PDB file of C-alpha atoms in Angstrom:
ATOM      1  CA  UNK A   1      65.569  55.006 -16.278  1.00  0.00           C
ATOM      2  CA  UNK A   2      67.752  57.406 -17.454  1.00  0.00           C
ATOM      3  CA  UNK A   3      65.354  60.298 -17.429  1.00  0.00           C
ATOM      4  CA  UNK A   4      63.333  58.894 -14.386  1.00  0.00           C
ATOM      5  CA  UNK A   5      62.144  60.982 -11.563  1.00  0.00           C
ATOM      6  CA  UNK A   6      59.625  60.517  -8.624  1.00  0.00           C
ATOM      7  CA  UNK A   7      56.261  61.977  -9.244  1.00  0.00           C
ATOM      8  CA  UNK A   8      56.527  65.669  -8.253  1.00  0.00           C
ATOM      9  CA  UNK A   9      52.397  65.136  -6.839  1.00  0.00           C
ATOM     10  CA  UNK A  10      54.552  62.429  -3.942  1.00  0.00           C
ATOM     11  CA  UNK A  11      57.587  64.580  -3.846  1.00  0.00           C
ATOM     12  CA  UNK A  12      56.830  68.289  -4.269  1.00  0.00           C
ATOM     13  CA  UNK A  13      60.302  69.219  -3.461  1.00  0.00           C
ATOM     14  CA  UNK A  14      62.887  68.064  -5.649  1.00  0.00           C
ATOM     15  CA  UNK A  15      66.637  68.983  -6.133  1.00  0.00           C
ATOM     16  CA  UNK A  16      69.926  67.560  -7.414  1.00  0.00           C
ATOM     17  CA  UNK A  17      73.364  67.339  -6.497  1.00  0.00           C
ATOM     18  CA  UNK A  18      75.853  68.810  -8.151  1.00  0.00           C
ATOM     19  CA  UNK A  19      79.777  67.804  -7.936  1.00  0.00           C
ATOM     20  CA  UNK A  20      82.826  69.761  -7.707  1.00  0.00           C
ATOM     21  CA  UNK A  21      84.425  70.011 -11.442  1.00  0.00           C
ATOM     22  CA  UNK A  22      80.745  70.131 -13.101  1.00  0.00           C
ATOM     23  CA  UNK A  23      81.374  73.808 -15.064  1.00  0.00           C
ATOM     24  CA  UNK A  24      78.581  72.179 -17.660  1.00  0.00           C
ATOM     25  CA  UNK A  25      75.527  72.880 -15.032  1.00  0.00           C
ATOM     26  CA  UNK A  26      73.253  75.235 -15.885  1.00  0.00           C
ATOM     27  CA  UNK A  27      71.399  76.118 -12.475  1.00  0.00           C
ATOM     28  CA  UNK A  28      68.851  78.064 -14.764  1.00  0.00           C
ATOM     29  CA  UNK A  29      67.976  75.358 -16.436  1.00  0.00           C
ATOM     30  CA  UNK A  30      68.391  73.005 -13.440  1.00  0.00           C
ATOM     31  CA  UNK A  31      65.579  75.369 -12.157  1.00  0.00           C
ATOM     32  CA  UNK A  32      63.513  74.905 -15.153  1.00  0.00           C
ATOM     33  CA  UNK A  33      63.035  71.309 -14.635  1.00  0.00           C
ATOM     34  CA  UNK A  34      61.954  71.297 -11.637  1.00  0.00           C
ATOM     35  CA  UNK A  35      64.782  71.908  -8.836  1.00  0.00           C
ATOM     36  CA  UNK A  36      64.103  74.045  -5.888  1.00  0.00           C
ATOM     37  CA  UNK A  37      67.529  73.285  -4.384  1.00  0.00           C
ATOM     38  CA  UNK A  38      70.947  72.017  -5.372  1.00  0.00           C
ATOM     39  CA  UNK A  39      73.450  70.275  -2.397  1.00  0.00           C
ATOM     40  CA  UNK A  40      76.873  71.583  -3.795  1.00  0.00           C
ATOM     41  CA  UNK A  41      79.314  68.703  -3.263  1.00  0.00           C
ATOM     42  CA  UNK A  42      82.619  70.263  -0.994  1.00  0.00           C
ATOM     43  CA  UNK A  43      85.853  68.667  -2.258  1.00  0.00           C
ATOM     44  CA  UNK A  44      87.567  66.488  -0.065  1.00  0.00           C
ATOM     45  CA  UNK A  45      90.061  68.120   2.086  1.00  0.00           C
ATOM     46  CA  UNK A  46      92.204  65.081   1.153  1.00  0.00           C
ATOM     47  CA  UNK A  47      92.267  66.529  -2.582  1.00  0.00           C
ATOM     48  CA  UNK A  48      93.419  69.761  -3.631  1.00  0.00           C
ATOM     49  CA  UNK A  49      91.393  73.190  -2.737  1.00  0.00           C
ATOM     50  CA  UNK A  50      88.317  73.221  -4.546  1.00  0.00           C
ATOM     51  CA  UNK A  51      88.936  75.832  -7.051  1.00  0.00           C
ATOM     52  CA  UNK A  52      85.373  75.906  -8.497  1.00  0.00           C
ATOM     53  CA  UNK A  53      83.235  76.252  -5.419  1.00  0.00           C
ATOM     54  CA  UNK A  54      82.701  79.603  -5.500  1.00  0.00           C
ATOM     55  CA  UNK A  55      81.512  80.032  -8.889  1.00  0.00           C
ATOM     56  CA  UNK A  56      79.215  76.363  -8.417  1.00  0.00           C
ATOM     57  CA  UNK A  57      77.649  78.498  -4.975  1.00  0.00           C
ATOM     58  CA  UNK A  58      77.587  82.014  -6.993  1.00  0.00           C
ATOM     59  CA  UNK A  59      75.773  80.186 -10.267  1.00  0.00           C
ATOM     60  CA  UNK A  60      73.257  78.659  -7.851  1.00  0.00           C
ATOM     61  CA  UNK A  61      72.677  81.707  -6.111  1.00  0.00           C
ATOM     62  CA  UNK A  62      72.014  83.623  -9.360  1.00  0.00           C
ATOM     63  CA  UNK A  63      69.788  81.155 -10.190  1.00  0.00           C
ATOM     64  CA  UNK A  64      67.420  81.338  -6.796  1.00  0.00           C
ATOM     65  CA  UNK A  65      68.042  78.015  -6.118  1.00  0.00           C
ATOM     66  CA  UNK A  66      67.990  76.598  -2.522  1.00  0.00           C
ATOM     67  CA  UNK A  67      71.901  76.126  -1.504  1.00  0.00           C
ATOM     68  CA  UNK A  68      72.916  73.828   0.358  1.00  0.00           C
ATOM     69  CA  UNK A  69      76.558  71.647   1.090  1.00  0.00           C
ATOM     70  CA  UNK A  70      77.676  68.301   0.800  1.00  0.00           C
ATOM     71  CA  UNK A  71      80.900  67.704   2.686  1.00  0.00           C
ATOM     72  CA  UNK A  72      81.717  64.113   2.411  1.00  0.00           C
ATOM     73  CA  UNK A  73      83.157  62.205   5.068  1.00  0.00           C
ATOM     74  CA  UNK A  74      87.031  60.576   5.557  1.00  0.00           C
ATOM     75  CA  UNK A  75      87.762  58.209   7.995  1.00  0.00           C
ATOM     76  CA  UNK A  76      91.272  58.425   7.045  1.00  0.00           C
ATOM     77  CA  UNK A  77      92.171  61.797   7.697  1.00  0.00           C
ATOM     78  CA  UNK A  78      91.438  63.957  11.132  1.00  0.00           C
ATOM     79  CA  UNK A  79      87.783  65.654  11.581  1.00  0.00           C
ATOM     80  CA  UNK A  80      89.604  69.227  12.417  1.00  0.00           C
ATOM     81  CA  UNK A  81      90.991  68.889   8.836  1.00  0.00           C
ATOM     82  CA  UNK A  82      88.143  68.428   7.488  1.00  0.00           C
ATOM     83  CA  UNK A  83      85.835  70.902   8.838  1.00  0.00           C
ATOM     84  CA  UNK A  84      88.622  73.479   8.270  1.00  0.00           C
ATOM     85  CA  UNK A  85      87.867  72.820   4.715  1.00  0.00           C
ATOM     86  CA  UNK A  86      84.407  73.490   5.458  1.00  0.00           C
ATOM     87  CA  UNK A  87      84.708  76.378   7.098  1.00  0.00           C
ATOM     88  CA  UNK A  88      87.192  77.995   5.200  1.00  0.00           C
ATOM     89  CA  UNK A  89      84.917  77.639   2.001  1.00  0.00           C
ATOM     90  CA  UNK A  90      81.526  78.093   2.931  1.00  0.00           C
ATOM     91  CA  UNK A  91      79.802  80.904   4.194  1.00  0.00           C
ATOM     92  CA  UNK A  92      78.230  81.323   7.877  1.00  0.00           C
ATOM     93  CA  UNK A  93      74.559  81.990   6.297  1.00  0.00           C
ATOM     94  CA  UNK A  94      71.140  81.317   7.909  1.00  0.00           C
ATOM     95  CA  UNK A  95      69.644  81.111   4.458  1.00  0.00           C
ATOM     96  CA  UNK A  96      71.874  77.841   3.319  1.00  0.00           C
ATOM     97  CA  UNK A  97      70.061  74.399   3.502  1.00  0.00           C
ATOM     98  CA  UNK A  98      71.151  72.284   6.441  1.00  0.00           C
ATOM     99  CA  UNK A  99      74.702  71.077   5.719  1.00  0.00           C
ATOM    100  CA  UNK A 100      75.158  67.133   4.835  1.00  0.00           C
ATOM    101  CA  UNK A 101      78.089  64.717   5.395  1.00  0.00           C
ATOM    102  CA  UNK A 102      78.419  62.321   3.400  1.00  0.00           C
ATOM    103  CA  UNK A 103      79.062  58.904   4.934  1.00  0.00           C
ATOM    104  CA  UNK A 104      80.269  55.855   2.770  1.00  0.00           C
ATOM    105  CA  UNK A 105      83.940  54.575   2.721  1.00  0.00           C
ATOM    106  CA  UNK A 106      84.866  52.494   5.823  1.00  0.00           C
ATOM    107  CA  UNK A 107      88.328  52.555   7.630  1.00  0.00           C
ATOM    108  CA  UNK A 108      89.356  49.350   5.990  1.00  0.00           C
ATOM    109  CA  UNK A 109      89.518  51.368   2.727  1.00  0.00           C
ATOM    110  CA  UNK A 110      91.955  54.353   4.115  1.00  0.00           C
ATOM    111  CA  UNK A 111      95.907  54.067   2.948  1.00  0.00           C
ATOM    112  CA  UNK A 112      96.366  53.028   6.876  1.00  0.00           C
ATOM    113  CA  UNK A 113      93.398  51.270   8.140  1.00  0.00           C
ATOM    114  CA  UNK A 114      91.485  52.865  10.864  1.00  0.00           C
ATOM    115  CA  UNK A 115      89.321  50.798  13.664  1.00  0.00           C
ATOM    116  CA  UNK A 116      85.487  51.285  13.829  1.00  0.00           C
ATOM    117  CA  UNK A 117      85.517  53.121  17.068  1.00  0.00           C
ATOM    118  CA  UNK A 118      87.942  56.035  15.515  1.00  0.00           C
ATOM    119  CA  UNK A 119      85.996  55.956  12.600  1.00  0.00           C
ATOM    120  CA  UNK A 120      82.718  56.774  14.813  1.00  0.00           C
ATOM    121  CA  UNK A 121      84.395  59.055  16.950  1.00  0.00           C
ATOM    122  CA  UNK A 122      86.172  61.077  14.627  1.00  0.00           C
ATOM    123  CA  UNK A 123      82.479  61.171  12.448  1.00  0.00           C
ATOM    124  CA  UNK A 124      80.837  62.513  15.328  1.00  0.00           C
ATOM    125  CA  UNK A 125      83.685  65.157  16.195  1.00  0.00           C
ATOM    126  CA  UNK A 126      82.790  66.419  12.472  1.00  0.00           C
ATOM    127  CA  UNK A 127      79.301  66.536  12.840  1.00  0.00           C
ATOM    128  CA  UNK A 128      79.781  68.385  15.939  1.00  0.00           C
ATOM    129  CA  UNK A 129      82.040  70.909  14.193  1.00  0.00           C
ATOM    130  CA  UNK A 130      80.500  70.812  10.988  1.00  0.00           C
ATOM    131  CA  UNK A 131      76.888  72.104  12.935  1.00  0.00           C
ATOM    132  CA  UNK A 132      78.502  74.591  15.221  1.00  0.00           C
ATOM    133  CA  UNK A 133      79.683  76.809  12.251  1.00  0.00           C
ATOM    134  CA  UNK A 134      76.492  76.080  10.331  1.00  0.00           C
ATOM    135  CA  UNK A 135      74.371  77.215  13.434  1.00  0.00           C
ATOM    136  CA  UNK A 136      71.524  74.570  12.320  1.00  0.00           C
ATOM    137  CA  UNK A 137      71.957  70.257  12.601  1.00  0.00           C
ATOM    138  CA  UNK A 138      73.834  68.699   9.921  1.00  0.00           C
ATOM    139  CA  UNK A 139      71.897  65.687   7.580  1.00  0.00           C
ATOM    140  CA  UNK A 140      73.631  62.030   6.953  1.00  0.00           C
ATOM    141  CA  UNK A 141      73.788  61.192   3.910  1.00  0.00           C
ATOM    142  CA  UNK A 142      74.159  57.522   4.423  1.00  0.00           C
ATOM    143  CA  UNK A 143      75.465  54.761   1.856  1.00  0.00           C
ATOM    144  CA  UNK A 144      74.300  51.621   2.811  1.00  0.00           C
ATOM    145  CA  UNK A 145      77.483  49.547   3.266  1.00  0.00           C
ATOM    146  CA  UNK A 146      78.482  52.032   5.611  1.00  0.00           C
ATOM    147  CA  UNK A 147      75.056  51.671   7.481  1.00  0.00           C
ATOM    148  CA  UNK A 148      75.959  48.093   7.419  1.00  0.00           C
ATOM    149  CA  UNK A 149      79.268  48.145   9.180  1.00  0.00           C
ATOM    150  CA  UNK A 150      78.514  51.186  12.028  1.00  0.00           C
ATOM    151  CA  UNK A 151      75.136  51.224  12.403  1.00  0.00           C
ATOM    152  CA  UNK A 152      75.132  55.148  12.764  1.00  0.00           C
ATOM    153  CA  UNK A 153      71.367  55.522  12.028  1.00  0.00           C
ATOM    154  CA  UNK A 154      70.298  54.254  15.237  1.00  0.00           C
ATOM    155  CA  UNK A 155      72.702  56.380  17.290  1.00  0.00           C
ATOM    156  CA  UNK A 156      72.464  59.329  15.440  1.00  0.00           C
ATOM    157  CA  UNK A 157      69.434  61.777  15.905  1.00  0.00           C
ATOM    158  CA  UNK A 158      70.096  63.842  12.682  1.00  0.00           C
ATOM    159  CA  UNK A 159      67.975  63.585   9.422  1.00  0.00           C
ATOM    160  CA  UNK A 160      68.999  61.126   7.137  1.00  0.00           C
ATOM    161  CA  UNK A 161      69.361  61.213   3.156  1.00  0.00           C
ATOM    162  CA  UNK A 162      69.472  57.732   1.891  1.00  0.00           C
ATOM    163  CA  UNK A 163      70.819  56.249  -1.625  1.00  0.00           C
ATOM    164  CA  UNK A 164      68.807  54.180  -4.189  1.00  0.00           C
ATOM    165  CA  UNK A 165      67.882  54.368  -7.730  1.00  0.00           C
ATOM    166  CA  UNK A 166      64.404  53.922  -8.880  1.00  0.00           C
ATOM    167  CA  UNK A 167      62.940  51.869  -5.158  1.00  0.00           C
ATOM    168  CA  UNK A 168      62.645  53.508  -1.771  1.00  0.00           C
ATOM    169  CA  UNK A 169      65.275  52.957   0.203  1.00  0.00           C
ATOM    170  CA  UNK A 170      64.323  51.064   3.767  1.00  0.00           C
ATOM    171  CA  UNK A 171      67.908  50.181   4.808  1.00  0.00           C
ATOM    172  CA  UNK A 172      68.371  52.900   7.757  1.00  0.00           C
ATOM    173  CA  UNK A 173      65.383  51.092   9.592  1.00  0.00           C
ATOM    174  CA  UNK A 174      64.062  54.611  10.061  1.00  0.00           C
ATOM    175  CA  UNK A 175      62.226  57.465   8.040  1.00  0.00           C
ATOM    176  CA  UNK A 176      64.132  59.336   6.322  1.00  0.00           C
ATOM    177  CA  UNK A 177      63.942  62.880   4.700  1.00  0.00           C
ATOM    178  CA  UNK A 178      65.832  62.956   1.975  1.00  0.00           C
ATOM    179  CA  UNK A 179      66.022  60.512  -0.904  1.00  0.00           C
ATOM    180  CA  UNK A 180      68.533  60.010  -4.124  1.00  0.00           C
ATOM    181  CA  UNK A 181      66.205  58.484  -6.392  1.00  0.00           C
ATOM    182  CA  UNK A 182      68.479  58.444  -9.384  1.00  0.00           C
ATOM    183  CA  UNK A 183      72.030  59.108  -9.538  1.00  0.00           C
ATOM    184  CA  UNK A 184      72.235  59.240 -13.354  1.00  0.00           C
ATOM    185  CA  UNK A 185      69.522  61.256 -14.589  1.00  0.00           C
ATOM    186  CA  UNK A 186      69.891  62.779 -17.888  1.00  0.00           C
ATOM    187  CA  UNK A 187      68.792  66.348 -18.173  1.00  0.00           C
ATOM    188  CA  UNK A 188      69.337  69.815 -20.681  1.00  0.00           C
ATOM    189  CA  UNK A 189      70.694  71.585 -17.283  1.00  0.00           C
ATOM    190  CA  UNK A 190      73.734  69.222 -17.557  1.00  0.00           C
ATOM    191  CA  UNK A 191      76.644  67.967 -19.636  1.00  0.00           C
ATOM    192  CA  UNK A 192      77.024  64.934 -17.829  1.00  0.00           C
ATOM    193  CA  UNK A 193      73.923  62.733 -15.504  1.00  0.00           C
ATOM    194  CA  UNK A 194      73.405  64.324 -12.245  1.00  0.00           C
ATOM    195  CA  UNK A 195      72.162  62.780  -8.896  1.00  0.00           C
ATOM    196  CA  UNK A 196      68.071  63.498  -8.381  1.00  0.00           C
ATOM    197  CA  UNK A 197      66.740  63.581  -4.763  1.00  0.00           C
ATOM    198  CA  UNK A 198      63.820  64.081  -3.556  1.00  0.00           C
ATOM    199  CA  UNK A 199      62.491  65.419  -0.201  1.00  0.00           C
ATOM    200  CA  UNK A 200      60.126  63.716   2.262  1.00  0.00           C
ATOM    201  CA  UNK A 201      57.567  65.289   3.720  1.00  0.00           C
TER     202      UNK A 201
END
């Protein structure tokens, strides 16, 4: 399982995600095995500035690996806060994958709880911001217990990138077009197991 990958004759397009702090990627070798893009996880704006962006995006880049950004969503913390970070750190480039945000903790899980209606409104404030400095729509990447409680993937009319090891994941009740397949694989372009996706075509 470890090791385990969809068939690249299904899924001709494959990629992984790499996370902020991961100085033991080698996007080379990431390349090697058969990744035409890498979704560079943004650090929370609740955390402190993500020293190590740059040299993740500039590594990739080298590389001629797809970039793209994974920004992941707060429900604690305002959605012009959080877009500053993205904005602040990553370029305004036509050639950069569609952005994702990253939806999985609920409001019941922030230091102050926050009610489902702020939690949906401020989410779609993001988006909104988060595609107006991209200049192309953003993709959800939706965990399921969040799916559970909002219900976004029926009011949303983005892409969606769902979240299962190993089994297709059917819990949006929709297609969708990205797929984490396994979110410990075990590769030589890593130090430590990185998240696999797939795309669907």
């Amino acid at each position: 399982m470890r090791e385990w990958r969809p068939s690249e004759d299904q899924y001709p397009d494959q990629g992984a995600v790499i996370p902020s702090a991961s100085n033991g990627v080698n996007f080379r070798s990431l390349k090697a095995i058969g990744a035409k893009f890498a979704y560079l996880d943004l650090q929370p704006a609740s955390r402190s500035f993500d020293d190590d962006f740059a040299s993740r995006f500039a590594a990739a880049n080298e590389a001629g690996i797809d970039i793209g950004i994974v920004l992941h969503f707060d429900p604690g913390l305002r959605a012009d806060v959080q877009s500053q970070r993205f904005t602040t750190m990553v370029p305004r480039d036509g050639d950069l994958l569609p952005p994702a945000i990253a939806v999985g903790a609920t409001g019941d899980q922030c230091a102050e709880p926050v009610s489902d209606a702020a939690v949906e409104s401020e989410l779609l404030t993001l988006i909104n911001q988060i595609e107006m400095h991209a200049g192309k729509p953003a993709i959800i990447k939706l965990a399921q217990p969040f799916e559970q409680r909002h219900r976004v993937a029926s009011m949303l009319a983005r892409d969606l990138w769902l979240e299962r090891d190993r089994a297709r994941p059917d819990y949006a009740g929709r297609p969708w077009l990205l797929w984490s397949a396994n979110r410990q694989l075990v590769s030589d372009a890593s130090e430590d197991p990185i998240e696999w996706v797939v795309v669907q075509k």
